[in-house]
C-alpha atoms as a PDB file:
ATOM      1  CA  MET A   1      -7.383  25.454   0.496  1.00  0.00           C
ATOM      2  CA  LYS A   2      -3.710  24.998   1.287  1.00  0.00           C
ATOM      3  CA  TYR A   3      -4.612  22.357   3.920  1.00  0.00           C
ATOM      4  CA  ILE A   4      -6.467  20.341   1.281  1.00  0.00           C
ATOM      5  CA  PHE A   5      -3.487  20.633  -1.054  1.00  0.00           C
ATOM      6  CA  LEU A   6      -1.121  19.526   1.709  1.00  0.00           C
ATOM      7  CA  PHE A   7      -3.359  16.548   2.552  1.00  0.00           C
ATOM      8  CA  CYS A   8      -3.499  15.458  -1.108  1.00  0.00           C
ATOM      9  CA  LEU A   9       0.269  15.795  -1.423  1.00  0.00           C
ATOM     10  CA  ILE A  10       0.891  13.641   1.651  1.00  0.00           C
ATOM     11  CA  PHE A  11      -1.680  11.075   0.455  1.00  0.00           C
ATOM     12  CA  ASN A  12       0.087  10.766  -2.919  1.00  0.00           C
ATOM     13  CA  PHE A  13       3.465  10.161  -1.282  1.00  0.00           C
ATOM     14  CA  SER A  14       2.023   7.499   1.004  1.00  0.00           C
ATOM     15  CA  TYR A  15       0.619   5.608  -2.000  1.00  0.00           C
ATOM     16  CA  ALA A  16       3.975   5.745  -3.790  1.00  0.00           C
ATOM     17  CA  HIS A  17       5.614   3.701  -1.010  1.00  0.00           C
ATOM     18  CA  LYS A  18       2.818   1.183  -0.603  1.00  0.00           C
ATOM     19  CA  ILE A  19       3.948  -2.422  -0.213  1.00  0.00           C
ATOM     20  CA  ASN A  20       2.007  -5.160  -1.967  1.00  0.00           C
ATOM     21  CA  LEU A  21       2.049  -8.727  -0.691  1.00  0.00           C
ATOM     22  CA  PHE A  22       1.236 -11.686  -2.923  1.00  0.00           C
ATOM     23  CA  VAL A  23       1.061 -15.286  -1.649  1.00  0.00           C
ATOM     24  CA  THR A  24       0.438 -18.438  -3.675  1.00  0.00           C
ATOM     25  CA  ASN A  25       0.117 -22.068  -2.651  1.00  0.00           C
ATOM     26  CA  GLU A  26       1.587 -24.647  -5.000  1.00  0.00           C
ATOM     27  CA  ASN A  27       2.158 -28.252  -3.887  1.00  0.00           C
ATOM     28  CA  ASP A  28       1.793 -27.301  -0.198  1.00  0.00           C
ATOM     29  CA  ILE A  29       4.542 -24.669  -0.495  1.00  0.00           C
ATOM     30  CA  LEU A  30       3.815 -20.987   0.051  1.00  0.00           C
ATOM     31  CA  GLU A  31       5.534 -18.615  -2.324  1.00  0.00           C
ATOM     32  CA  ILE A  32       5.618 -15.143  -0.791  1.00  0.00           C
ATOM     33  CA  TYR A  33       6.309 -12.188  -3.070  1.00  0.00           C
ATOM     34  CA  SER A  34       6.402  -8.553  -1.981  1.00  0.00           C
ATOM     35  CA  TYR A  35       6.840  -5.445  -4.118  1.00  0.00           C
ATOM     36  CA  PHE A  36       6.327  -1.684  -3.967  1.00  0.00           C
ATOM     37  CA  ALA A  37       3.636   0.208  -5.883  1.00  0.00           C
ATOM     38  CA  SER A  38       6.256   1.119  -8.490  1.00  0.00           C
ATOM     39  CA  GLY A  39       6.732  -2.609  -9.235  1.00  0.00           C
ATOM     40  CA  ASN A  40      10.209  -2.826  -7.691  1.00  0.00           C
ATOM     41  CA  PRO A  41      10.722  -5.883  -5.473  1.00  0.00           C
ATOM     42  CA  CYS A  42      11.027  -5.436  -1.727  1.00  0.00           C
ATOM     43  CA  LYS A  43      14.699  -6.494  -1.546  1.00  0.00           C
ATOM     44  CA  SER A  44      15.993  -7.811   1.793  1.00  0.00           C
ATOM     45  CA  CYS A  45      12.813  -6.760   3.599  1.00  0.00           C
ATOM     46  CA  LYS A  46      12.137  -8.313   6.983  1.00  0.00           C
ATOM     47  CA  LEU A  47       9.676 -11.234   6.925  1.00  0.00           C
ATOM     48  CA  LEU A  48       7.725 -12.487   9.937  1.00  0.00           C
ATOM     49  CA  ILE A  49       5.412 -15.470   9.901  1.00  0.00           C
ATOM     50  CA  LYS A  50       3.191 -15.735  12.979  1.00  0.00           C
ATOM     51  CA  ASN A  51       0.617 -18.117  14.374  1.00  0.00           C
ATOM     52  CA  GLU A  52      -1.618 -15.961  16.575  1.00  0.00           C
ATOM     53  CA  ASP A  53       0.984 -13.984  18.586  1.00  0.00           C
ATOM     54  CA  LYS A  54       3.739 -16.611  18.376  1.00  0.00           C
ATOM     55  CA  ILE A  55       6.513 -15.975  15.831  1.00  0.00           C
ATOM     56  CA  ILE A  56       7.109 -19.082  13.720  1.00  0.00           C
ATOM     57  CA  LEU A  57       9.716 -17.671  11.341  1.00  0.00           C
ATOM     58  CA  GLU A  58      11.810 -14.519  11.134  1.00  0.00           C
ATOM     59  CA  ASP A  59      13.907 -14.019   7.995  1.00  0.00           C
ATOM     60  CA  VAL A  60      14.447 -11.644   5.039  1.00  0.00           C
ATOM     61  CA  LEU A  61      13.194 -11.716   1.450  1.00  0.00           C
ATOM     62  CA  ASN A  62      15.718 -12.392  -1.324  1.00  0.00           C
ATOM     63  CA  GLU A  63      16.834  -9.902  -4.008  1.00  0.00           C
ATOM     64  CA  GLU A  64      13.675 -10.642  -6.036  1.00  0.00           C
ATOM     65  CA  GLY A  65      11.430  -9.931  -3.038  1.00  0.00           C
ATOM     66  CA  ARG A  66      10.505 -13.629  -2.712  1.00  0.00           C
ATOM     67  CA  TYR A  67      10.514 -16.291  -0.049  1.00  0.00           C
ATOM     68  CA  ILE A  68       9.553 -19.973  -0.169  1.00  0.00           C
ATOM     69  CA  TYR A  69       7.938 -21.404   2.973  1.00  0.00           C
ATOM     70  CA  ARG A  70       6.514 -24.818   3.818  1.00  0.00           C
ATOM     71  CA  PRO A  71       3.709 -24.198   6.359  1.00  0.00           C
ATOM     72  CA  THR A  72       3.319 -26.351   9.460  1.00  0.00           C
ATOM     73  CA  VAL A  73       0.121 -24.802  10.875  1.00  0.00           C
ATOM     74  CA  ASP A  74      -3.298 -23.999   9.403  1.00  0.00           C
ATOM     75  CA  THR A  75      -3.634 -20.305  10.263  1.00  0.00           C
ATOM     76  CA  ILE A  76      -0.754 -17.888   9.797  1.00  0.00           C
ATOM     77  CA  GLU A  77      -0.128 -14.177   9.491  1.00  0.00           C
ATOM     78  CA  ILE A  78       2.558 -12.976   7.088  1.00  0.00           C
ATOM     79  CA  VAL A  79       4.162  -9.597   7.813  1.00  0.00           C
ATOM     80  CA  VAL A  80       6.640  -7.872   5.483  1.00  0.00           C
ATOM     81  CA  ASP A  81       8.429  -4.857   6.966  1.00  0.00           C
ATOM     82  CA  ALA A  82      10.405  -2.566   4.647  1.00  0.00           C
ATOM     83  CA  SER A  83      11.275  -0.233   7.564  1.00  0.00           C
ATOM     84  CA  GLY A  84      10.220   3.376   7.779  1.00  0.00           C
ATOM     85  CA  GLY A  85       6.660   2.330   8.650  1.00  0.00           C
ATOM     86  CA  HIS A  86       6.060   0.489   5.371  1.00  0.00           C
ATOM     87  CA  ILE A  87       4.403  -2.773   6.400  1.00  0.00           C
ATOM     88  CA  ALA A  88       2.200  -5.268   4.563  1.00  0.00           C
ATOM     89  CA  LYS A  89       0.219  -7.946   6.437  1.00  0.00           C
ATOM     90  CA  GLU A  90      -1.949 -10.814   5.353  1.00  0.00           C
ATOM     91  CA  LYS A  91      -3.733 -13.385   7.482  1.00  0.00           C
ATOM     92  CA  LEU A  92      -4.223 -16.745   5.811  1.00  0.00           C
ATOM     93  CA  VAL A  93      -6.190 -19.881   6.415  1.00  0.00           C
ATOM     94  CA  LEU A  94      -4.251 -22.314   4.274  1.00  0.00           C
ATOM     95  CA  GLU A  95      -7.334 -23.726   2.555  1.00  0.00           C
ATOM     96  CA  ASN A  96      -8.213 -20.252   1.252  1.00  0.00           C
ATOM     97  CA  ILE A  97      -4.968 -19.262  -0.474  1.00  0.00           C
ATOM     98  CA  LYS A  98      -5.131 -17.830  -3.986  1.00  0.00           C
ATOM     99  CA  GLN A  99      -4.364 -20.270  -6.787  1.00  0.00           C
ATOM    100  CA  GLU A 100      -3.443 -17.419  -9.109  1.00  0.00           C
ATOM    101  CA  ASN A 101      -0.384 -16.919 -11.294  1.00  0.00           C
ATOM    102  CA  LEU A 102       2.035 -14.169 -10.184  1.00  0.00           C
ATOM    103  CA  GLN A 103       2.323 -12.665 -13.666  1.00  0.00           C
ATOM    104  CA  THR A 104      -1.471 -12.425 -13.923  1.00  0.00           C
ATOM    105  CA  HIS A 105      -1.625 -10.707 -10.542  1.00  0.00           C
ATOM    106  CA  ILE A 106       1.046  -8.141 -11.493  1.00  0.00           C
ATOM    107  CA  LYS A 107      -0.742  -7.406 -14.778  1.00  0.00           C
ATOM    108  CA  GLU A 108      -4.057  -6.867 -12.922  1.00  0.00           C
ATOM    109  CA  GLU A 109      -2.346  -4.482 -10.471  1.00  0.00           C
ATOM    110  CA  GLU A 110      -0.850  -2.553 -13.385  1.00  0.00           C
ATOM    111  CA  ASN A 111      -4.264  -2.307 -15.075  1.00  0.00           C
ATOM    112  CA  LYS A 112      -5.735  -0.971 -11.817  1.00  0.00           C
ATOM    113  CA  LYS A 113      -2.986   1.648 -11.708  1.00  0.00           C
ATOM    114  CA  TYR A 114      -3.787   2.841 -15.242  1.00  0.00           C
ATOM    115  CA  PHE A 115      -7.497   2.893 -14.461  1.00  0.00           C
ATOM    116  CA  ASN A 116      -6.851   5.032 -11.368  1.00  0.00           C
ATOM    117  CA  ILE A 117      -4.735   7.464 -13.402  1.00  0.00           C
ATOM    118  CA  LEU A 118      -7.454   7.749 -16.032  1.00  0.00           C
ATOM    119  CA  LEU A 119     -10.121   8.242 -13.364  1.00  0.00           C
ATOM    120  CA  GLY A 120      -8.047  10.951 -11.668  1.00  0.00           C
ATOM    121  CA  LEU A 121      -7.514  12.841 -14.927  1.00  0.00           C
ATOM    122  CA  THR A 122     -11.227  12.593 -15.732  1.00  0.00           C
ATOM    123  CA  LEU A 123     -12.159  14.001 -12.320  1.00  0.00           C
ATOM    124  CA  ILE A 124      -9.705  16.885 -12.710  1.00  0.00           C
ATOM    125  CA  PHE A 125     -11.204  17.666 -16.129  1.00  0.00           C
ATOM    126  CA  LEU A 126     -14.732  17.601 -14.674  1.00  0.00           C
ATOM    127  CA  VAL A 127     -13.760  19.905 -11.794  1.00  0.00           C
ATOM    128  CA  PHE A 128     -12.330  22.468 -14.213  1.00  0.00           C
ATOM    129  CA  LEU A 129     -15.402  22.136 -16.436  1.00  0.00           C
ATOM    130  CA  VAL A 130     -17.750  22.763 -13.486  1.00  0.00           C
ATOM    131  CA  LEU A 131     -15.635  25.738 -12.331  1.00  0.00           C
ATOM    132  CA  LYS A 132     -15.788  27.226 -15.833  1.00  0.00           C
ATOM    133  CA  LYS A 133     -19.608  26.843 -15.921  1.00  0.00           C
ATOM    134  CA  VAL A 134     -20.004  28.357 -12.426  1.00  0.00           C
ATOM    135  CA  LYS A 135     -17.740  31.303 -13.273  1.00  0.00           C
ATOM    136  CA  LYS A 136     -19.973  32.327 -16.210  1.00  0.00           C
END
């Protein structure tokens, strides 16, 4: 039982430091935005843009966790490294980039977070309910 508890505890901490990567394409300019699961921007995180295994660009994100890039090739891989093993990657074919608003994306992520919290609380309630029935 204590191994299951330890696994769940470690899993929760790993989710808390998850890095999200959001890329939009407006007027042939890529806007790269990276943030943690808490919603805080990934300030001064290392940014790599690759084409296959060749590094095209190596830079850092600004204080808002953003970077503006004008692509020169069709297929790229964007890697954001916040150190400590926290890495987000996304491979893109430039014709298939999301045409979504950043604020809409953040709101959807927040709604998913609330749904997951509600689902977790419901499952905990059901487990205790089943344990109470089995105990009788």
